[in-house]
JSON list of C-alpha atoms in Angstrom, two decimals:
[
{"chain": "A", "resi": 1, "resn": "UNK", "atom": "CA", "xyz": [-5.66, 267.88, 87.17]},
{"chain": "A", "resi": 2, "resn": "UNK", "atom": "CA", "xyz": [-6.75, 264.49, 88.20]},
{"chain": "A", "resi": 3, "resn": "UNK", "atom": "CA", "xyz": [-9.53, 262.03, 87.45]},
{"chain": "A", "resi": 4, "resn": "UNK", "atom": "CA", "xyz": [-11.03, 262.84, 90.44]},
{"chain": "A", "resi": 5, "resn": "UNK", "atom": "CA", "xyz": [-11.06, 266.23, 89.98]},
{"chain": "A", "resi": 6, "resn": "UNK", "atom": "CA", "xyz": [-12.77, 266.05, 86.80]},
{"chain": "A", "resi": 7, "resn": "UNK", "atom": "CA", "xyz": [-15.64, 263.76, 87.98]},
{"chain": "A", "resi": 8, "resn": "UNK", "atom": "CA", "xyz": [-15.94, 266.04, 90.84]},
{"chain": "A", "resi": 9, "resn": "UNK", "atom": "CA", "xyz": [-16.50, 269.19, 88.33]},
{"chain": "A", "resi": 10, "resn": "UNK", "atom": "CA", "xyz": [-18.61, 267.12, 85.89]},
{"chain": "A", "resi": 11, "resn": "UNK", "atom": "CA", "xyz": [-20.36, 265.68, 88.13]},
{"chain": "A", "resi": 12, "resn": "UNK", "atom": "CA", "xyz": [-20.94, 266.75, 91.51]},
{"chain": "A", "resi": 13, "resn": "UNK", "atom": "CA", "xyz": [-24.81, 266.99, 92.31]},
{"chain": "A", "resi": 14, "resn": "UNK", "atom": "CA", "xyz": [-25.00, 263.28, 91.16]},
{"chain": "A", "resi": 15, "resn": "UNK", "atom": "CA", "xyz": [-21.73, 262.68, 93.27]},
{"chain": "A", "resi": 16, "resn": "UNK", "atom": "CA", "xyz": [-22.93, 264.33, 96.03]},
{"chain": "A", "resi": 17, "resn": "UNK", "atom": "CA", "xyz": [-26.42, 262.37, 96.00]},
{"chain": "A", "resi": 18, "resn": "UNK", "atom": "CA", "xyz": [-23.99, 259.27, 95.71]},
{"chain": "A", "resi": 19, "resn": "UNK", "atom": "CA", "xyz": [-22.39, 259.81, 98.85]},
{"chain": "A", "resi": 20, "resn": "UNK", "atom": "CA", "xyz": [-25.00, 260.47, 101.26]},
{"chain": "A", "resi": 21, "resn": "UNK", "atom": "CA", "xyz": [-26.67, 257.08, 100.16]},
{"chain": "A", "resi": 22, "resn": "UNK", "atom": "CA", "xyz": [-23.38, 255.42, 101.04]},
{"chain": "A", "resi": 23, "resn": "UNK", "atom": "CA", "xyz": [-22.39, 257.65, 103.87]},
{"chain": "A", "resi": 24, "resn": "UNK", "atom": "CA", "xyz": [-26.13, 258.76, 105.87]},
{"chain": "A", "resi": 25, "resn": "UNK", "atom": "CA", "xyz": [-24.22, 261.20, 107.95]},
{"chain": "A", "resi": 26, "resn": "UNK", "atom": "CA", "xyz": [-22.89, 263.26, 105.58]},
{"chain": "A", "resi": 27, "resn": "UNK", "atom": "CA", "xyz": [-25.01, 267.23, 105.47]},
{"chain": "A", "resi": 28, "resn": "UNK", "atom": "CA", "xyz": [-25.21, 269.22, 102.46]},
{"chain": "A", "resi": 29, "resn": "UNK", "atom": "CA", "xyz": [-23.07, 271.29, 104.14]},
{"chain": "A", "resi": 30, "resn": "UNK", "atom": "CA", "xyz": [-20.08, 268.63, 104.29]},
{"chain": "A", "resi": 31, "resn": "UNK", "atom": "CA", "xyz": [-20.46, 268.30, 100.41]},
{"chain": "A", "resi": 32, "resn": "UNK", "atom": "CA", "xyz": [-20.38, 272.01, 99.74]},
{"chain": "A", "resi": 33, "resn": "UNK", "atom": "CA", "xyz": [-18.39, 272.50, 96.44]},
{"chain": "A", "resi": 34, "resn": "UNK", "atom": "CA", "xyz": [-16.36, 275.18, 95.15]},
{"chain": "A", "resi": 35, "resn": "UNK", "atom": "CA", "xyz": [-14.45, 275.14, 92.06]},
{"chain": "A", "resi": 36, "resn": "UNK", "atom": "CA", "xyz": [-10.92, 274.87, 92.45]},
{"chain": "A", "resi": 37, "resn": "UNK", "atom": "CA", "xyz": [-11.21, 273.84, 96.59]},
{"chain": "A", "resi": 38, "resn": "UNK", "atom": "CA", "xyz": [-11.55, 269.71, 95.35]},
{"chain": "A", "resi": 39, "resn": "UNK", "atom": "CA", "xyz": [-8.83, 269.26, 97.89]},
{"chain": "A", "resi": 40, "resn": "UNK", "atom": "CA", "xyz": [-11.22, 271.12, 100.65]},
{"chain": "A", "resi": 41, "resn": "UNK", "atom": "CA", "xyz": [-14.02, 268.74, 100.02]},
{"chain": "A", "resi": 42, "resn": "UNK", "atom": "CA", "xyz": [-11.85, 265.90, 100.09]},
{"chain": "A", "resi": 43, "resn": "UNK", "atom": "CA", "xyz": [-10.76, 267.24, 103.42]},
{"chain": "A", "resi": 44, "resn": "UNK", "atom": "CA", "xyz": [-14.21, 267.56, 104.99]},
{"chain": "A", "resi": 45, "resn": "UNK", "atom": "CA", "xyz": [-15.45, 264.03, 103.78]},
{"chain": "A", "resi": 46, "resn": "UNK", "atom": "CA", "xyz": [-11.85, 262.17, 105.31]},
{"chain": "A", "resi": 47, "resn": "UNK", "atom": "CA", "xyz": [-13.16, 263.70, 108.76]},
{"chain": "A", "resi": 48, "resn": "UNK", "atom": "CA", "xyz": [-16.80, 262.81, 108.68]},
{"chain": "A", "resi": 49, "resn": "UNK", "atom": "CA", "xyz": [-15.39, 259.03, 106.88]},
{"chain": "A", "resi": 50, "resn": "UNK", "atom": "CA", "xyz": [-11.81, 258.48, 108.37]},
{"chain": "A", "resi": 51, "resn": "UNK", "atom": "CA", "xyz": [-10.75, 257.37, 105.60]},
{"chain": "A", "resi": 52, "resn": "UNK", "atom": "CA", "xyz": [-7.28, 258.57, 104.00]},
{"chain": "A", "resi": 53, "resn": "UNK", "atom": "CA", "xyz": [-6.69, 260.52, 101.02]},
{"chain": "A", "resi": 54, "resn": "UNK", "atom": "CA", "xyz": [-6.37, 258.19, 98.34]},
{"chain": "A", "resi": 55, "resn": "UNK", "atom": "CA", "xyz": [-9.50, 255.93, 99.61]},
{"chain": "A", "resi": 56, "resn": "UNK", "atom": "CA", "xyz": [-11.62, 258.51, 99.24]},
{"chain": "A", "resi": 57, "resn": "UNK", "atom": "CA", "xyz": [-10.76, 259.42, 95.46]},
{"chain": "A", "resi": 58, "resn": "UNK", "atom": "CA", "xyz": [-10.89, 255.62, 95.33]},
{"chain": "A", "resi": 59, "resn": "UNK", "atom": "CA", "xyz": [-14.48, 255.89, 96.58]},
{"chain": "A", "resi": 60, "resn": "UNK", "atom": "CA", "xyz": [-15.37, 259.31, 94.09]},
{"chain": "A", "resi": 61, "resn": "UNK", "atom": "CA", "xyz": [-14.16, 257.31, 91.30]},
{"chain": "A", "resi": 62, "resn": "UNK", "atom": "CA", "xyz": [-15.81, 254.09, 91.58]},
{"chain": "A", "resi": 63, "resn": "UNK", "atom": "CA", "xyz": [-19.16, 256.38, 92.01]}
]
């Protein structure tokens, strides 16, 4: 399990509140969580972001 994982579980509704101040286009929908699908809302934020992968557990961490 990684770091970002764990934030994302511990975490998320502050997350979540995090990223739609830095990213205004994001629905709640987009940042729908389910345990054990972190890769799935990784997924859905690189499309609304364009950013790869790694830059976006770059972004999760830093939050």
């Amino acid at each position: 399990m990684s770091a970002t994982t764990d934030k994302i579980k511990g975490n998320w509704k502050q997350l979540k509140g995090k990223l739609k101040q830095q990213y205004g286009e994001f629905t709640d929908d987009d940042l729908i969580y389910t345990e054990g699908k972190e890769d799935e809302l990784i997924g859905r934020i690189q499309e609304k972001t364009g950013k790869a992968k790694e830059e976006i557990k770059k972004v999760i961490d830093k939050l």
